[in-house]
Short mmCIF file of C-alpha atoms (C1' of nucleotides) in Angstrom, two decimals:
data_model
loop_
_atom_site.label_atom_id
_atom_site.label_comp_id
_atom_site.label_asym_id
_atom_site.label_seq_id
_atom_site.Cartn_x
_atom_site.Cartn_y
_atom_site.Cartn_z
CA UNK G 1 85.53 169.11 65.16
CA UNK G 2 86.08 171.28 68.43
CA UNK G 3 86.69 175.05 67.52
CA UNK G 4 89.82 176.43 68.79
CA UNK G 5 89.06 177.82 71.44
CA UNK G 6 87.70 174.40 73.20
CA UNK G 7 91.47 174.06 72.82
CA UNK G 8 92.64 177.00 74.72
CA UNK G 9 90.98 176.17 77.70
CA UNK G 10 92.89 175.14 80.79
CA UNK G 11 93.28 171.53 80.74
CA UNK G 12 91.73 171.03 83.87
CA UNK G 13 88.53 173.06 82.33
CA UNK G 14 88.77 170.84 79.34
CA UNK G 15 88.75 167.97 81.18
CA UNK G 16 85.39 168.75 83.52
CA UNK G 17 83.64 169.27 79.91
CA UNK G 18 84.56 166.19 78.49
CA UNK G 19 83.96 164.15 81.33
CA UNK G 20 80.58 165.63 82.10
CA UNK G 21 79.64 164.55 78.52
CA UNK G 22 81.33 161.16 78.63
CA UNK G 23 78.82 160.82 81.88
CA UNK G 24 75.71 161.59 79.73
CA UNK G 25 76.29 160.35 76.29
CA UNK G 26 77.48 157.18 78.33
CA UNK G 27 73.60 156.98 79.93
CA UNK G 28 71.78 158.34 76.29
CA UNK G 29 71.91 157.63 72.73
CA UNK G 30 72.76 161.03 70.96
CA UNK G 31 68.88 162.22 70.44
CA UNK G 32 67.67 161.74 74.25
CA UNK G 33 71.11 163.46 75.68
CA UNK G 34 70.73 166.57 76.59
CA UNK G 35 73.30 169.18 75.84
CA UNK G 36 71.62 171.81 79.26
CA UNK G 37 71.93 169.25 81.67
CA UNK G 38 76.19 168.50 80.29
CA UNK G 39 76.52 172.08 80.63
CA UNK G 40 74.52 171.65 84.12
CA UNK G 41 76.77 169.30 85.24
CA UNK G 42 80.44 170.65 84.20
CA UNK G 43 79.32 174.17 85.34
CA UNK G 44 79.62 176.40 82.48
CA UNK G 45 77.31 178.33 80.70
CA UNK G 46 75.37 176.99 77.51
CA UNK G 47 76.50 179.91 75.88
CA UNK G 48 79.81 178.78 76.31
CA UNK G 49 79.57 175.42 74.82
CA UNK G 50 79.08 176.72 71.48
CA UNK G 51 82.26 178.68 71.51
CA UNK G 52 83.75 175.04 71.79
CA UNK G 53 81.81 172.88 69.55
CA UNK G 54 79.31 173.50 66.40
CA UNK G 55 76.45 171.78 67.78
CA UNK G 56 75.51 168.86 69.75
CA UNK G 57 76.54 166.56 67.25
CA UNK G 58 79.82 168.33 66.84
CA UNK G 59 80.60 167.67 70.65
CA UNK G 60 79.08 163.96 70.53
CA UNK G 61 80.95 162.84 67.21
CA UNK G 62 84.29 164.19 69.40
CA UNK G 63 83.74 162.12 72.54
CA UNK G 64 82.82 159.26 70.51
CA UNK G 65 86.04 159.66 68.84
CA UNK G 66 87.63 160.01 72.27
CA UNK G 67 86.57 156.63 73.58
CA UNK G 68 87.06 155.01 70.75
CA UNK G 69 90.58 155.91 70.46
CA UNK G 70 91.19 154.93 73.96
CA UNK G 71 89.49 151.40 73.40
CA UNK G 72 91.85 151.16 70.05
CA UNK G 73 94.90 151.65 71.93
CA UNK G 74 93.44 149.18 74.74
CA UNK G 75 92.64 146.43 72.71
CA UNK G 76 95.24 146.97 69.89
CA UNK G 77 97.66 144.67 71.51
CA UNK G 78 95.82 141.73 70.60
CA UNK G 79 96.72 141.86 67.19
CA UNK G 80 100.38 141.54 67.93
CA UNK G 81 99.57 137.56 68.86
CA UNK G 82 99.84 137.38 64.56
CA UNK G 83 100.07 133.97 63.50
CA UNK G 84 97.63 132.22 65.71
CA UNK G 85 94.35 133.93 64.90
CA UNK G 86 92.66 131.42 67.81
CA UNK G 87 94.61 133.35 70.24
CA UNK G 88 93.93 136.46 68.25
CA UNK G 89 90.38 136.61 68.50
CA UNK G 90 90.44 135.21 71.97
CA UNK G 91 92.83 137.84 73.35
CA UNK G 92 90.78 140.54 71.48
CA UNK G 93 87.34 139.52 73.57
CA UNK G 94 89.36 139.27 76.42
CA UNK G 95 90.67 142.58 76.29
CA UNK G 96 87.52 144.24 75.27
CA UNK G 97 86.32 143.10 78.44
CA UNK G 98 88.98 143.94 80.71
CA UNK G 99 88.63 147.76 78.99
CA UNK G 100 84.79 147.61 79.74
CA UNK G 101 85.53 146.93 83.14
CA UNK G 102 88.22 149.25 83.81
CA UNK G 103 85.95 152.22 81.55
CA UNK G 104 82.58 151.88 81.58
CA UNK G 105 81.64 155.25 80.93
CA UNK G 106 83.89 155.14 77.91
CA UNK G 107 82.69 151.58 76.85
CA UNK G 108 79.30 152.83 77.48
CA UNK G 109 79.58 155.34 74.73
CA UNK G 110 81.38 153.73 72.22
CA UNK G 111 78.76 151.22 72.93
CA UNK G 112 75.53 153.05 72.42
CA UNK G 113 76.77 154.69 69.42
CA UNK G 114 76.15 151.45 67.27
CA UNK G 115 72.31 151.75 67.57
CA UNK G 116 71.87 155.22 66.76
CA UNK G 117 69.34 154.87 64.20
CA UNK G 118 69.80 158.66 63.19
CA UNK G 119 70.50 159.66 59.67
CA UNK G 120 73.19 161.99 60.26
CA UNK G 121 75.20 158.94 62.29
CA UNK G 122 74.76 156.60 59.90
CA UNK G 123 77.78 157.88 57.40
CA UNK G 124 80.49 157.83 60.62
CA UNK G 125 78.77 154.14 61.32
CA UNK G 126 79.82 152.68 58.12
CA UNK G 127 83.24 154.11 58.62
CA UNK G 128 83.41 152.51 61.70
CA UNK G 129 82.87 149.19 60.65
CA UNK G 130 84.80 149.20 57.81
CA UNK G 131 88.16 150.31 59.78
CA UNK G 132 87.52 147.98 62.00
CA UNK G 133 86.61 144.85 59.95
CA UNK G 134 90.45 145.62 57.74
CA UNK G 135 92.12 144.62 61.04
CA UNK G 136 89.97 141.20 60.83
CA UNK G 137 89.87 140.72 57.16
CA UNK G 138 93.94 140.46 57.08
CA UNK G 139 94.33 137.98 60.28
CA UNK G 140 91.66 135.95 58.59
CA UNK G 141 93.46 135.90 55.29
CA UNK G 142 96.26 134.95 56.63
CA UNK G 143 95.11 132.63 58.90
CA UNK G 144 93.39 130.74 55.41
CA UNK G 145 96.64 130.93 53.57
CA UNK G 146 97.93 129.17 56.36
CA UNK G 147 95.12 126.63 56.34
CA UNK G 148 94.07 127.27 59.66
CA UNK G 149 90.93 128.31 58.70
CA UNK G 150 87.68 125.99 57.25
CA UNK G 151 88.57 127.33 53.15
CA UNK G 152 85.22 126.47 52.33
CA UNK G 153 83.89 129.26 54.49
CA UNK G 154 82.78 132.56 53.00
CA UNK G 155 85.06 135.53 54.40
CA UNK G 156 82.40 137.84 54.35
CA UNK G 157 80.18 135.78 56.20
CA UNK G 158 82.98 135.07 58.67
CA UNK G 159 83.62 138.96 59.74
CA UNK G 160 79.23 138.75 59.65
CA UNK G 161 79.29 136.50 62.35
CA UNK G 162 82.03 137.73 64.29
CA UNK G 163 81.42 141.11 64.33
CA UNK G 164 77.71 139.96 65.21
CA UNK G 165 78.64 138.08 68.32
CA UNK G 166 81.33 140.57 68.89
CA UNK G 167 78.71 143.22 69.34
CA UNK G 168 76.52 141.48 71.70
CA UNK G 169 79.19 139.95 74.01
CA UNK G 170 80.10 143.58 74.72
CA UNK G 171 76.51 144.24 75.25
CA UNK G 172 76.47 142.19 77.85
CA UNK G 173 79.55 142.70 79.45
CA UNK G 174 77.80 145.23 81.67
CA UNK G 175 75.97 142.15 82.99
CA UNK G 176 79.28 140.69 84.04
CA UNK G 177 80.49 137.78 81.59
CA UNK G 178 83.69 135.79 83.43
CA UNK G 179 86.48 134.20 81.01
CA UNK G 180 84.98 130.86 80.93
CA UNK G 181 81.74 131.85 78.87
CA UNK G 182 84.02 133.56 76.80
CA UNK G 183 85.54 131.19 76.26
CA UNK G 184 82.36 129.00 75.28
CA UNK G 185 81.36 131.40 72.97
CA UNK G 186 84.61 131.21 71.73
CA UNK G 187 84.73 127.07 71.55
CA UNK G 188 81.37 128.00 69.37
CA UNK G 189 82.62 129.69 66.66
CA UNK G 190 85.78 127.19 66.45
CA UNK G 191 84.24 124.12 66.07
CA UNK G 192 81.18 124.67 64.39
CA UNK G 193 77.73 123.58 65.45
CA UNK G 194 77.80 119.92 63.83
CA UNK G 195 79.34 117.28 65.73
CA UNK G 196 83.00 116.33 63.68
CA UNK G 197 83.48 112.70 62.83
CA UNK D 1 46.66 146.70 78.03
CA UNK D 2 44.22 148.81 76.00
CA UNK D 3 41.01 149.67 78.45
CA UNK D 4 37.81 148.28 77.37
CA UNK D 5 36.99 151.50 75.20
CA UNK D 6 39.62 150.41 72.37
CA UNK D 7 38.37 147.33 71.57
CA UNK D 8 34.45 148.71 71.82
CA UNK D 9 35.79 150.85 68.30
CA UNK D 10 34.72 150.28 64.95
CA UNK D 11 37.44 147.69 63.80
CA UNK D 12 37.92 150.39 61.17
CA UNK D 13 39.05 153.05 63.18
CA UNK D 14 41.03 150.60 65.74
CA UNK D 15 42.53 149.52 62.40
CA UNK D 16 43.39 153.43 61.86
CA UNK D 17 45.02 153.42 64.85
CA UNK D 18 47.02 150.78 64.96
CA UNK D 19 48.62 151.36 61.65
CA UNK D 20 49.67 155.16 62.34
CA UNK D 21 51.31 153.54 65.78
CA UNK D 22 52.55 151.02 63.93
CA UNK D 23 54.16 153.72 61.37
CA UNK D 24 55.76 155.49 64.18
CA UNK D 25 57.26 153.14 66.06
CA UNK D 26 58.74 151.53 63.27
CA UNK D 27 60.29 154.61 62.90
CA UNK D 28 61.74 155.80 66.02
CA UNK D 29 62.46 153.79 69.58
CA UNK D 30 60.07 154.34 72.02
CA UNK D 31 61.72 157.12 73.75
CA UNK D 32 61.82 159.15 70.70
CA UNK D 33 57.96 158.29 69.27
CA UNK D 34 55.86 161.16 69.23
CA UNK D 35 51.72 160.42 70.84
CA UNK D 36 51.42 163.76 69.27
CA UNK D 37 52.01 162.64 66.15
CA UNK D 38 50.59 159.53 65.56
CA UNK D 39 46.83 161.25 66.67
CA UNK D 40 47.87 163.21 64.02
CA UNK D 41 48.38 160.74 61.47
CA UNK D 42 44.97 158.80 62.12
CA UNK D 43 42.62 162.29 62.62
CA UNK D 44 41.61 161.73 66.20
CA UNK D 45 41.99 163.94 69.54
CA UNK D 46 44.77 163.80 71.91
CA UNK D 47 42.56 163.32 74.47
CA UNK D 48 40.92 160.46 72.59
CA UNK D 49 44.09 158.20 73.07
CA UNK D 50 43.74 158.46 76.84
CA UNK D 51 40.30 156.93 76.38
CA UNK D 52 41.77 153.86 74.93
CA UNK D 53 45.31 153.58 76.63
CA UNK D 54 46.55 154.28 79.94
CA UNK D 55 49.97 156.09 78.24
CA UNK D 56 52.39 155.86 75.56
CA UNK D 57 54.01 152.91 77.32
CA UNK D 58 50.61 150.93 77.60
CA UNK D 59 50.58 151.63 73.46
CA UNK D 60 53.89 150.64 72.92
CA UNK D 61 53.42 147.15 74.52
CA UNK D 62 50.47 146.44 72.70
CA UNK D 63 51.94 146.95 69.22
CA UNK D 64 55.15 145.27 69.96
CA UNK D 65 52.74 142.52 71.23
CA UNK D 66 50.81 142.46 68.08
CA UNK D 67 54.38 142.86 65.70
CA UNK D 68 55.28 139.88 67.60
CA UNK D 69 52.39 137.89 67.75
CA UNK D 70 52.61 138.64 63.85
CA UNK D 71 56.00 137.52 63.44
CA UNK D 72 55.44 134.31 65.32
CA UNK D 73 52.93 132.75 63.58
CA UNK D 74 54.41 133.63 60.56
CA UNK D 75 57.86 132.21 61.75
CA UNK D 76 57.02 129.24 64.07
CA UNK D 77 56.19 126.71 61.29
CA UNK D 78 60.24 126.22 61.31
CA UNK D 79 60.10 124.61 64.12
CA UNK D 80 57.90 121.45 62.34
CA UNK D 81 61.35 120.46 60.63
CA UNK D 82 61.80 118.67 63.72
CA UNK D 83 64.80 116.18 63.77
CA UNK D 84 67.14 117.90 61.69
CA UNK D 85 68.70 121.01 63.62
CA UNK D 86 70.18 122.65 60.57
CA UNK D 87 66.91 122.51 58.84
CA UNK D 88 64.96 124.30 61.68
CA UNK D 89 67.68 127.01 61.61
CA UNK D 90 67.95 127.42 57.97
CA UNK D 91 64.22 127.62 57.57
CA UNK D 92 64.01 129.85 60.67
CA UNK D 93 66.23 132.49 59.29
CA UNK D 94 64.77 132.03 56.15
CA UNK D 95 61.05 132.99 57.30
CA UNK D 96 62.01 135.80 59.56
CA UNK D 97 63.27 137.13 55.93
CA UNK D 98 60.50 136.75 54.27
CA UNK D 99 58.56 138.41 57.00
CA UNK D 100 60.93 141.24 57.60
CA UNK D 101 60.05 141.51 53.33
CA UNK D 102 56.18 140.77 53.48
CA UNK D 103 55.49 143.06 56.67
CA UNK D 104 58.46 145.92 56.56
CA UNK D 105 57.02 147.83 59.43
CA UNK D 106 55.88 145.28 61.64
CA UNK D 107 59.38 143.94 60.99
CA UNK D 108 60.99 146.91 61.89
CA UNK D 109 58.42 147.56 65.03
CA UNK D 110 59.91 144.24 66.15
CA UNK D 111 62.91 144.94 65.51
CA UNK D 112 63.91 148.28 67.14
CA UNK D 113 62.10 147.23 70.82
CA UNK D 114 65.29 145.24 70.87
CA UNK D 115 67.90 148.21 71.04
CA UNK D 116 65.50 150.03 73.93
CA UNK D 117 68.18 151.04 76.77
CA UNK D 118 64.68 152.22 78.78
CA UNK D 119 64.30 150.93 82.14
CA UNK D 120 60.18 150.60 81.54
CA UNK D 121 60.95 148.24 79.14
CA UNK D 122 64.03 145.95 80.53
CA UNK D 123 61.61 143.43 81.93
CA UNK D 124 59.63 143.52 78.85
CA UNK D 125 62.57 142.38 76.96
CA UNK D 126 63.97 140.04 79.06
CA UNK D 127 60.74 138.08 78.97
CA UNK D 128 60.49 138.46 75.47
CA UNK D 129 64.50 136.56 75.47
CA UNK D 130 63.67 133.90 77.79
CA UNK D 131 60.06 132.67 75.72
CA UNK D 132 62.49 132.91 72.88
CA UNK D 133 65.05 130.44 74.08
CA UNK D 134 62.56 128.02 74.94
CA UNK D 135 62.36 126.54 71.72
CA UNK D 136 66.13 126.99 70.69
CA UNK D 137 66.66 124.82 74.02
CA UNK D 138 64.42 122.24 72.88
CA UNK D 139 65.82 121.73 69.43
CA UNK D 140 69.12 121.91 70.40
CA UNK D 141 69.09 119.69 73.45
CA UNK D 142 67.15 116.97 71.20
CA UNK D 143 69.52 117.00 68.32
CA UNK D 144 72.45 116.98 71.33
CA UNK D 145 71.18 113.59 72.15
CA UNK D 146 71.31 112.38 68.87
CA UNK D 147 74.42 112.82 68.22
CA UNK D 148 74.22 115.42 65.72
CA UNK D 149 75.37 118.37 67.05
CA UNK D 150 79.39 118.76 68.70
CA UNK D 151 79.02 117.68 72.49
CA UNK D 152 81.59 120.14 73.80
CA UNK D 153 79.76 122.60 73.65
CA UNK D 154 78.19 124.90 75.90
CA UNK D 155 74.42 125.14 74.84
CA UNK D 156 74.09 128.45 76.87
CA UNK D 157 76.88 129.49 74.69
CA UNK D 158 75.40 127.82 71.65
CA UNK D 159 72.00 129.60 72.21
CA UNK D 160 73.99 133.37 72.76
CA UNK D 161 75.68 132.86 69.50
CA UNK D 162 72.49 132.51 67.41
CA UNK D 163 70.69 134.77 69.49
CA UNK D 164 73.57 137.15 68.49
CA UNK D 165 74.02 136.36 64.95
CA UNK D 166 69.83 136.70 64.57
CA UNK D 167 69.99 140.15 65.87
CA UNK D 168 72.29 140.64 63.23
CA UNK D 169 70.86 139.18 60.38
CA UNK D 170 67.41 140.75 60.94
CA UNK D 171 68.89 144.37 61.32
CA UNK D 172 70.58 143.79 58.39
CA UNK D 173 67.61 142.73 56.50
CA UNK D 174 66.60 146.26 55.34
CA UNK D 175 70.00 146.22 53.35
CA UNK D 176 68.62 143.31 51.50
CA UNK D 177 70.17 139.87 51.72
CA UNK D 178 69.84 136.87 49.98
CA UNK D 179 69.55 133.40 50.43
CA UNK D 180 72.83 132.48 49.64
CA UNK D 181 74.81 134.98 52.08
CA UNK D 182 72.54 133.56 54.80
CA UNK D 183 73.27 130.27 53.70
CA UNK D 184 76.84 131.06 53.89
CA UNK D 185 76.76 132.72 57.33
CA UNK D 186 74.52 129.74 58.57
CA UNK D 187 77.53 127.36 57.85
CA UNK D 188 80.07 129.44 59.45
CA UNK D 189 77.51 128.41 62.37
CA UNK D 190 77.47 125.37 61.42
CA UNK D 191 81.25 124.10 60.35
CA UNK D 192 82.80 126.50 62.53
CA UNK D 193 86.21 128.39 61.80
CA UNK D 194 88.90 126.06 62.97
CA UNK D 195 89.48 123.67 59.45
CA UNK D 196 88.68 120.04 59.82
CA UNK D 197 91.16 117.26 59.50
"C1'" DT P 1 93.81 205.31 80.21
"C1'" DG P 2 91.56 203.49 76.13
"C1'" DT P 3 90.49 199.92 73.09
"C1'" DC P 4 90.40 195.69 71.01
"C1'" DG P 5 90.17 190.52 70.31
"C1'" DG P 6 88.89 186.56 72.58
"C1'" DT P 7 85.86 184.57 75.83
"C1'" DA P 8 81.92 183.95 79.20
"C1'" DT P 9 77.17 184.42 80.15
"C1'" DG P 10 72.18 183.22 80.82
"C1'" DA P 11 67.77 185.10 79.48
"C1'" DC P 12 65.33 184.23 75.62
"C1'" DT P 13 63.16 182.16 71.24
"C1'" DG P 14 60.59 178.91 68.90
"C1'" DG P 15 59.40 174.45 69.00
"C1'" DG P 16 58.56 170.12 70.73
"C1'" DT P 17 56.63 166.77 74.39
"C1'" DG P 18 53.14 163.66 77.38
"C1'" DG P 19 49.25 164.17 79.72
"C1'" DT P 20 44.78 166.68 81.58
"C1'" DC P 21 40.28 168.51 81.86
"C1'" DA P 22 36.07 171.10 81.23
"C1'" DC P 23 33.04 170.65 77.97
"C1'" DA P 24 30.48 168.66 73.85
"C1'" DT P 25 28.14 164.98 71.69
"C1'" DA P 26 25.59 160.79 71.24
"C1'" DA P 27 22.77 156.82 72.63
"C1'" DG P 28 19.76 154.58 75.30
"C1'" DG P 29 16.02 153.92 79.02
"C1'" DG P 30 12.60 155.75 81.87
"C1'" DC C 1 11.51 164.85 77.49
"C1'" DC C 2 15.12 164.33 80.75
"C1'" DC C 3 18.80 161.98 82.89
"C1'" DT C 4 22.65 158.88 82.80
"C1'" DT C 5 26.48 156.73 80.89
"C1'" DA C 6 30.01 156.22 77.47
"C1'" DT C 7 32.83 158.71 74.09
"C1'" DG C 8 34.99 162.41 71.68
"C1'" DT C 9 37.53 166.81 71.75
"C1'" DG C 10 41.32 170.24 71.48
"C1'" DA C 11 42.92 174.08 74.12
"C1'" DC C 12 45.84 174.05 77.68
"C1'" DC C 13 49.62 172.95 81.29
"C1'" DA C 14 54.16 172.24 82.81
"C1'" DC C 15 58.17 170.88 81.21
"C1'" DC C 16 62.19 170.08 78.27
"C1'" DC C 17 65.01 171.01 74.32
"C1'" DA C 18 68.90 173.05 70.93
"C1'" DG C 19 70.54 177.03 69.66
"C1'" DT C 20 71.04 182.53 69.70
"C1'" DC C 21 72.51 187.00 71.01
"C1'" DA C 22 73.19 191.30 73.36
"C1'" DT C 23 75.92 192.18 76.94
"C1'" DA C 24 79.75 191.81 80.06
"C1'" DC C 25 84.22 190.50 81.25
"C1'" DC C 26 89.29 190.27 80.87
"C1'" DG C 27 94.05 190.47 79.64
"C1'" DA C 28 97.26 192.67 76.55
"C1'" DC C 29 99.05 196.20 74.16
"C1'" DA C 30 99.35 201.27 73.10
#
DNA sequence: TGTCGGTATGACTGGGTGGTCACATAAGGG
DNA sequence: CCCTTATGTGACCACCCAGTCATACCGACA
C-alpha cells in the first residue's frame, strides 16, 4: 500500500506518477520494468518515489489494483443480465473487449500480471482467481438449477475452461477480434464439439 | 543455430551444456535467464559460449527447439487414433501429461516460451502456432465430414478454443492433475454447456 | 527570526547483465 | 622444431538496476 504521503500530493502530481507507471508496467511484466526510467518519465526524483511506495512491488501491486478496479466496474454490468447465463457470458466477453479497446494501457496491465511467474505474485494471483471465479460459480449454479446447463458437466471443469478461453481471447484482443468470432468462440462452448442428434 | 564448434564437443560436455540451459530456462523467460549463470552451472568460460553460439537468443532457440522436438515425438503418436476425434484429443492431452511428468524441465522449457511478450521471439512463436494447427485442422476437418463433429461451427473458432484450453491444462500441470479432471474438462469440450434436449 | 516536521533530491552503493578480447593452450603438418 | 588453425579462458567493459542517505528545501507556527 501507498504511504501517506503518495496521498498528499496534488492530484495532478498523483496522476503523472500513476500514469507514467501504467505506461511501463503496461509494456513489462513486473521483473523487466524498471522503476528509474517511471521516475524518468513522470519527472520526479527516485528518491521521491520511495516516500510514496515501499518498493517496486509496493507501487506495481497498487496499479494493478488500479486497473483492475476500473475493468471490474467496466465489465460488472454484465452480470446484471441474471437469468440467462448465454447472454451473461456473452455480454461479459463483449465488454471485456470494448474496455480493452477503450484502455489498453490499463488492459495491458491487468493483462500481463497473469504470467508473472514470480514467487512473491503468486499469493495476490490465487486471490485473483478465486474472486473472480465466485461471480461465475453462482450464475453457473443457477443457471443448472434452472436446467439450462448440460447437469452432467463438472462445475469445476466448466469455470477451467472458461476462464481458460477467457484468458486467451483477451490475449488476443490486442490483435483485434470483431463480435462475430466472439461469437464463434462463444457458439463453441454452447454446443459442444460433437455433432447433437 | 549453434556454429560448427558446438557440435565438434565431446557429446559429454555438449550434454553439460545443454542441461544447465535447459535448467535455466525452465526457470525463468528468456528475458530474465542469466548466460552468466548457466556457464556457471556447467564449469566453462564466458567466453567459451560465444564459441558455440552467436548470443543468448541463438541458445534460447535451440533448446526450445530441442524441448519441442522432445515433446513431439513423445506426443505425436495421438494423432494414429485417426477416425475418432475425441480419441485423438483425449489421448493428446493425455501424453502431453505424461510428458510434462516424465521430462519436468523440458516441459516447463516448452512451456514458458509461450508467455514471451519479446519482440525477438514473436515470429518464433507464431510459427511454432501455425505448424501446430496443422494437424488440429486435419483431424477436425476429417471428422467434420463425417458427420461427427457439430457443423455450425466455426473450425477457426473450434481450433482457438483447444488451443486455449491446452495452454491451460499444461500450465496447470505442475499443480498435478489427473485423468479424471481432464476427462471432465475434455467433455465440457466435447458436450458443450447449453443442456441437450 | 528560528526551528521543526514533512517532503524533494540525485549522487552513490553494491550487484547484476550480455558480450568482448588479448592471451593461453592444444593438436596437427611440414 | 615451428607455424597454423581451432579452442578455451576470465578479466574486463559499458550498461542497467533497486534501493539508500545526507542534504536541501519549504511552509507553518512561535
Amino acid at each position: 500500500m501507498p504511504k501517506q504521503t503518495f496521498f498528499n500530493l496534488e492530484p495532478e502530481k498523483r496522476q503523472g506518477i500513476i500514469a507514467a507507471a501504467v505506461r511501463e508496467f503496461a509494456e513489462h511484466p513486473f521483473e523487466q520494468a524498471s522503476l528509474t526510467k517511471i521516475v524518468e518519465s513522470c519527472g520526479i526524483a527516485k528518491g521521491s518515489m520511495y516516500q510514496y511506495f515501499e518498493d517496486k512491488l509496493d507501487l506495481y501491486l497498487y496499479i494493478v489494483d488500479l486497473a483492475y478496479e476500473q475493468k471490474k466496474a467496466y465489465v460488472g454490468r454484465a452480470f446484471s443480465l441474471e437469468g440467462d447465463i448465454f447472454a451473461v457470458l456473452s455480454e461479459y466477453y463483449r465488454l471485456s473487449y470494448q474496455f480493452a479497446l477503450d484502455h489498453p494501457l490499463l488492459h495491458q496491465v491487468a493483462n500481463k500480471f497473469w504470467d508473472s511467474r514470480s514467487e512473491a505474485l503468486r499469493a495476490e494471483l490465487e486471490k485473483g482467481r478465486l474472486s473472480r471465479s465466485r461471480d461465475f460459480a453462482r450464475v453457473l449454479a443457477e443457471a443448472m438449477a434452472a436446467g439450462k446447463v448440460n447437469p452432467q458437466l463438472d462445475p469445476e471443469a466448466v469455470f477451467f475452461v472458461y476462464h481458460a478461453v477467457g484468458k486467451e481471447l483477451i490475449d488476443h484482443f490486442h490483435q483485434g477480434c470483431n463480435d462475430e468470432f466472439l461469437q464463434q468462440v462463444l457458439d463453441v462452448l454452447k454446443y459442444g464439439l460433437q455433432a447433437r442428434d
